């Protein structure tokens, strides 16, 4: 995946999701959105107030698909990536079913500070 541009990886992920290949789609969507973000193991502890190049990022379909498949870890990672790149209230709400109330409260505070 690293040799394919981010937009190409995201397009491939979308096509795979449309074809019902959820695991592969989630893998490609994650790969497309990790570059430039904190590492996957650091993202839950990342300072969302840090400066970065924001961009539109809608991973909702991938989050929901991973969650339907019982893959809550990848669903949470994708929801966090979505919030990292595109910090909106709607994306914060996507985290609601995936994380603890304390974590959601922390992200809410961080979003308010942006």
JSON list of C-alpha atoms in Angstrom, two decimals:
[
{"chain": "A", "resi": 1, "resn": "UNK", "atom": "CA", "xyz": [0.00, 0.00, 0.00]},
{"chain": "A", "resi": 2, "resn": "UNK", "atom": "CA", "xyz": [2.82, 2.46, 0.73]},
{"chain": "A", "resi": 3, "resn": "UNK", "atom": "CA", "xyz": [3.70, 2.74, -2.95]},
{"chain": "A", "resi": 4, "resn": "UNK", "atom": "CA", "xyz": [0.20, 3.82, -3.97]},
{"chain": "A", "resi": 5, "resn": "UNK", "atom": "CA", "xyz": [-0.76, 7.50, -3.43]},
{"chain": "A", "resi": 6, "resn": "UNK", "atom": "CA", "xyz": [-3.16, 8.15, -0.54]},
{"chain": "A", "resi": 7, "resn": "UNK", "atom": "CA", "xyz": [-6.04, 9.04, -2.87]},
{"chain": "A", "resi": 8, "resn": "UNK", "atom": "CA", "xyz": [-5.54, 5.78, -4.75]},
{"chain": "A", "resi": 9, "resn": "UNK", "atom": "CA", "xyz": [-5.49, 3.80, -1.52]},
{"chain": "A", "resi": 10, "resn": "UNK", "atom": "CA", "xyz": [-8.72, 5.46, -0.39]},
{"chain": "A", "resi": 11, "resn": "UNK", "atom": "CA", "xyz": [-10.36, 4.79, -3.78]},
{"chain": "A", "resi": 12, "resn": "UNK", "atom": "CA", "xyz": [-9.33, 1.14, -3.57]},
{"chain": "A", "resi": 13, "resn": "UNK", "atom": "CA", "xyz": [-10.69, 0.93, -0.02]},
{"chain": "A", "resi": 14, "resn": "UNK", "atom": "CA", "xyz": [-14.02, 2.36, -1.17]},
{"chain": "A", "resi": 15, "resn": "UNK", "atom": "CA", "xyz": [-14.22, -0.11, -4.06]},
{"chain": "A", "resi": 16, "resn": "UNK", "atom": "CA", "xyz": [-13.41, -3.02, -1.75]},
{"chain": "A", "resi": 17, "resn": "UNK", "atom": "CA", "xyz": [-16.08, -1.90, 0.70]},
{"chain": "A", "resi": 18, "resn": "UNK", "atom": "CA", "xyz": [-18.62, -1.68, -2.13]},
{"chain": "A", "resi": 19, "resn": "UNK", "atom": "CA", "xyz": [-17.69, -5.24, -3.08]},
{"chain": "A", "resi": 20, "resn": "UNK", "atom": "CA", "xyz": [-18.28, -6.45, 0.48]},
{"chain": "A", "resi": 21, "resn": "UNK", "atom": "CA", "xyz": [-14.61, -7.06, 1.22]},
{"chain": "A", "resi": 22, "resn": "UNK", "atom": "CA", "xyz": [-14.80, -5.37, 4.62]},
{"chain": "A", "resi": 23, "resn": "UNK", "atom": "CA", "xyz": [-11.51, -6.59, 6.14]},
{"chain": "A", "resi": 24, "resn": "UNK", "atom": "CA", "xyz": [-9.47, -5.55, 3.11]},
{"chain": "A", "resi": 25, "resn": "UNK", "atom": "CA", "xyz": [-11.37, -2.26, 2.78]},
{"chain": "A", "resi": 26, "resn": "UNK", "atom": "CA", "xyz": [-10.67, -1.41, 6.42]},
{"chain": "A", "resi": 27, "resn": "UNK", "atom": "CA", "xyz": [-6.98, -2.29, 5.96]},
{"chain": "A", "resi": 28, "resn": "UNK", "atom": "CA", "xyz": [-6.66, -0.01, 2.92]},
{"chain": "A", "resi": 29, "resn": "UNK", "atom": "CA", "xyz": [-8.64, 2.83, 4.53]},
{"chain": "A", "resi": 30, "resn": "UNK", "atom": "CA", "xyz": [-6.39, 2.66, 7.58]},
{"chain": "A", "resi": 31, "resn": "UNK", "atom": "CA", "xyz": [-3.26, 2.58, 5.43]},
{"chain": "A", "resi": 32, "resn": "UNK", "atom": "CA", "xyz": [-4.49, 5.59, 3.44]},
{"chain": "A", "resi": 33, "resn": "UNK", "atom": "CA", "xyz": [-5.15, 7.71, 6.52]},
{"chain": "A", "resi": 34, "resn": "UNK", "atom": "CA", "xyz": [-2.26, 6.89, 8.86]},
{"chain": "A", "resi": 35, "resn": "UNK", "atom": "CA", "xyz": [0.50, 8.82, 7.02]},
{"chain": "A", "resi": 36, "resn": "UNK", "atom": "CA", "xyz": [0.97, 12.13, 8.81]},
{"chain": "A", "resi": 37, "resn": "UNK", "atom": "CA", "xyz": [-1.10, 11.11, 11.84]},
{"chain": "A", "resi": 38, "resn": "UNK", "atom": "CA", "xyz": [0.30, 9.76, 15.09]},
{"chain": "A", "resi": 39, "resn": "UNK", "atom": "CA", "xyz": [1.11, 6.05, 14.94]},
{"chain": "A", "resi": 40, "resn": "UNK", "atom": "CA", "xyz": [-1.85, 3.73, 15.49]},
{"chain": "A", "resi": 41, "resn": "UNK", "atom": "CA", "xyz": [-0.70, 2.86, 19.02]},
{"chain": "A", "resi": 42, "resn": "UNK", "atom": "CA", "xyz": [-0.18, 6.55, 19.86]},
{"chain": "A", "resi": 43, "resn": "UNK", "atom": "CA", "xyz": [-3.41, 7.92, 18.37]},
{"chain": "A", "resi": 44, "resn": "UNK", "atom": "CA", "xyz": [-5.57, 7.18, 21.44]},
{"chain": "A", "resi": 45, "resn": "UNK", "atom": "CA", "xyz": [-3.20, 9.37, 23.48]},
{"chain": "A", "resi": 46, "resn": "UNK", "atom": "CA", "xyz": [-2.55, 12.04, 20.84]},
{"chain": "A", "resi": 47, "resn": "UNK", "atom": "CA", "xyz": [-2.92, 15.70, 21.61]},
{"chain": "A", "resi": 48, "resn": "UNK", "atom": "CA", "xyz": [-5.67, 16.68, 19.21]},
{"chain": "A", "resi": 49, "resn": "UNK", "atom": "CA", "xyz": [-4.84, 20.33, 19.85]},
{"chain": "A", "resi": 50, "resn": "UNK", "atom": "CA", "xyz": [-1.52, 19.91, 18.00]},
{"chain": "A", "resi": 51, "resn": "UNK", "atom": "CA", "xyz": [-1.08, 21.72, 14.69]},
{"chain": "A", "resi": 52, "resn": "UNK", "atom": "CA", "xyz": [-1.55, 19.67, 11.54]},
{"chain": "A", "resi": 53, "resn": "UNK", "atom": "CA", "xyz": [-2.86, 19.99, 8.00]},
{"chain": "A", "resi": 54, "resn": "UNK", "atom": "CA", "xyz": [-6.56, 19.36, 8.38]},
{"chain": "A", "resi": 55, "resn": "UNK", "atom": "CA", "xyz": [-8.37, 17.72, 5.48]},
{"chain": "A", "resi": 56, "resn": "UNK", "atom": "CA", "xyz": [-11.81, 16.41, 4.73]},
{"chain": "A", "resi": 57, "resn": "UNK", "atom": "CA", "xyz": [-12.00, 12.83, 5.89]},
{"chain": "A", "resi": 58, "resn": "UNK", "atom": "CA", "xyz": [-15.16, 10.76, 5.97]},
{"chain": "A", "resi": 59, "resn": "UNK", "atom": "CA", "xyz": [-14.50, 7.23, 7.12]},
{"chain": "A", "resi": 60, "resn": "UNK", "atom": "CA", "xyz": [-17.97, 6.67, 8.55]},
{"chain": "A", "resi": 61, "resn": "UNK", "atom": "CA", "xyz": [-18.82, 3.82, 6.16]},
{"chain": "A", "resi": 62, "resn": "UNK", "atom": "CA", "xyz": [-15.59, 2.03, 7.10]},
{"chain": "A", "resi": 63, "resn": "UNK", "atom": "CA", "xyz": [-16.14, 2.60, 10.83]},
{"chain": "A", "resi": 64, "resn": "UNK", "atom": "CA", "xyz": [-19.67, 1.21, 10.60]},
{"chain": "A", "resi": 65, "resn": "UNK", "atom": "CA", "xyz": [-18.59, -1.76, 8.46]},
{"chain": "A", "resi": 66, "resn": "UNK", "atom": "CA", "xyz": [-15.79, -2.68, 10.86]},
{"chain": "A", "resi": 67, "resn": "UNK", "atom": "CA", "xyz": [-18.17, -2.36, 13.79]},
{"chain": "A", "resi": 68, "resn": "UNK", "atom": "CA", "xyz": [-20.77, -4.59, 12.05]},
{"chain": "A", "resi": 69, "resn": "UNK", "atom": "CA", "xyz": [-18.06, -7.20, 11.50]},
{"chain": "A", "resi": 70, "resn": "UNK", "atom": "CA", "xyz": [-17.23, -7.12, 15.21]},
{"chain": "A", "resi": 71, "resn": "UNK", "atom": "CA", "xyz": [-13.89, -5.44, 14.62]},
{"chain": "A", "resi": 72, "resn": "UNK", "atom": "CA", "xyz": [-14.17, -2.77, 17.30]},
{"chain": "A", "resi": 73, "resn": "UNK", "atom": "CA", "xyz": [-10.41, -2.09, 17.40]},
{"chain": "A", "resi": 74, "resn": "UNK", "atom": "CA", "xyz": [-10.23, -1.07, 13.74]},
{"chain": "A", "resi": 75, "resn": "UNK", "atom": "CA", "xyz": [-13.55, 0.77, 14.00]},
{"chain": "A", "resi": 76, "resn": "UNK", "atom": "CA", "xyz": [-12.13, 2.83, 16.88]},
{"chain": "A", "resi": 77, "resn": "UNK", "atom": "CA", "xyz": [-8.85, 3.47, 15.04]},
{"chain": "A", "resi": 78, "resn": "UNK", "atom": "CA", "xyz": [-10.67, 4.67, 11.93]},
{"chain": "A", "resi": 79, "resn": "UNK", "atom": "CA", "xyz": [-13.00, 6.87, 13.99]},
{"chain": "A", "resi": 80, "resn": "UNK", "atom": "CA", "xyz": [-9.97, 8.41, 15.74]},
{"chain": "A", "resi": 81, "resn": "UNK", "atom": "CA", "xyz": [-8.24, 8.99, 12.39]},
{"chain": "A", "resi": 82, "resn": "UNK", "atom": "CA", "xyz": [-11.37, 10.61, 11.02]},
{"chain": "A", "resi": 83, "resn": "UNK", "atom": "CA", "xyz": [-11.51, 12.94, 14.02]},
{"chain": "A", "resi": 84, "resn": "UNK", "atom": "CA", "xyz": [-7.77, 13.67, 13.77]},
{"chain": "A", "resi": 85, "resn": "UNK", "atom": "CA", "xyz": [-7.94, 14.83, 10.15]},
{"chain": "A", "resi": 86, "resn": "UNK", "atom": "CA", "xyz": [-11.41, 16.35, 10.17]},
{"chain": "A", "resi": 87, "resn": "UNK", "atom": "CA", "xyz": [-12.31, 17.39, 13.73]},
{"chain": "A", "resi": 88, "resn": "UNK", "atom": "CA", "xyz": [-16.07, 17.94, 13.57]},
{"chain": "A", "resi": 89, "resn": "UNK", "atom": "CA", "xyz": [-18.85, 17.35, 16.05]},
{"chain": "A", "resi": 90, "resn": "UNK", "atom": "CA", "xyz": [-20.34, 14.70, 13.74]},
{"chain": "A", "resi": 91, "resn": "UNK", "atom": "CA", "xyz": [-17.07, 12.78, 13.77]},
{"chain": "A", "resi": 92, "resn": "UNK", "atom": "CA", "xyz": [-16.88, 13.08, 17.54]},
{"chain": "A", "resi": 93, "resn": "UNK", "atom": "CA", "xyz": [-20.32, 11.47, 17.74]},
{"chain": "A", "resi": 94, "resn": "UNK", "atom": "CA", "xyz": [-19.00, 8.54, 15.67]},
{"chain": "A", "resi": 95, "resn": "UNK", "atom": "CA", "xyz": [-16.76, 7.74, 18.64]},
{"chain": "A", "resi": 96, "resn": "UNK", "atom": "CA", "xyz": [-19.65, 7.58, 21.08]},
{"chain": "A", "resi": 97, "resn": "UNK", "atom": "CA", "xyz": [-20.40, 3.88, 20.68]},
{"chain": "A", "resi": 98, "resn": "UNK", "atom": "CA", "xyz": [-16.74, 2.91, 20.40]},
{"chain": "A", "resi": 99, "resn": "UNK", "atom": "CA", "xyz": [-15.04, 4.39, 23.44]},
{"chain": "A", "resi": 100, "resn": "UNK", "atom": "CA", "xyz": [-15.56, 5.07, 27.13]},
{"chain": "A", "resi": 101, "resn": "UNK", "atom": "CA", "xyz": [-17.49, 8.11, 28.36]},
{"chain": "A", "resi": 102, "resn": "UNK", "atom": "CA", "xyz": [-14.22, 9.47, 29.79]},
{"chain": "A", "resi": 103, "resn": "UNK", "atom": "CA", "xyz": [-12.45, 9.22, 26.44]},
{"chain": "A", "resi": 104, "resn": "UNK", "atom": "CA", "xyz": [-15.42, 10.83, 24.69]},
{"chain": "A", "resi": 105, "resn": "UNK", "atom": "CA", "xyz": [-15.36, 13.66, 27.24]},
{"chain": "A", "resi": 106, "resn": "UNK", "atom": "CA", "xyz": [-11.63, 14.20, 26.65]},
{"chain": "A", "resi": 107, "resn": "UNK", "atom": "CA", "xyz": [-12.11, 14.35, 22.88]},
{"chain": "A", "resi": 108, "resn": "UNK", "atom": "CA", "xyz": [-15.04, 16.75, 23.35]},
{"chain": "A", "resi": 109, "resn": "UNK", "atom": "CA", "xyz": [-12.81, 19.06, 25.41]},
{"chain": "A", "resi": 110, "resn": "UNK", "atom": "CA", "xyz": [-10.04, 18.83, 22.83]},
{"chain": "A", "resi": 111, "resn": "UNK", "atom": "CA", "xyz": [-12.45, 19.60, 20.01]},
{"chain": "A", "resi": 112, "resn": "UNK", "atom": "CA", "xyz": [-13.75, 22.65, 21.87]},
{"chain": "A", "resi": 113, "resn": "UNK", "atom": "CA", "xyz": [-10.20, 23.96, 22.21]},
{"chain": "A", "resi": 114, "resn": "UNK", "atom": "CA", "xyz": [-9.56, 23.91, 18.45]}
]
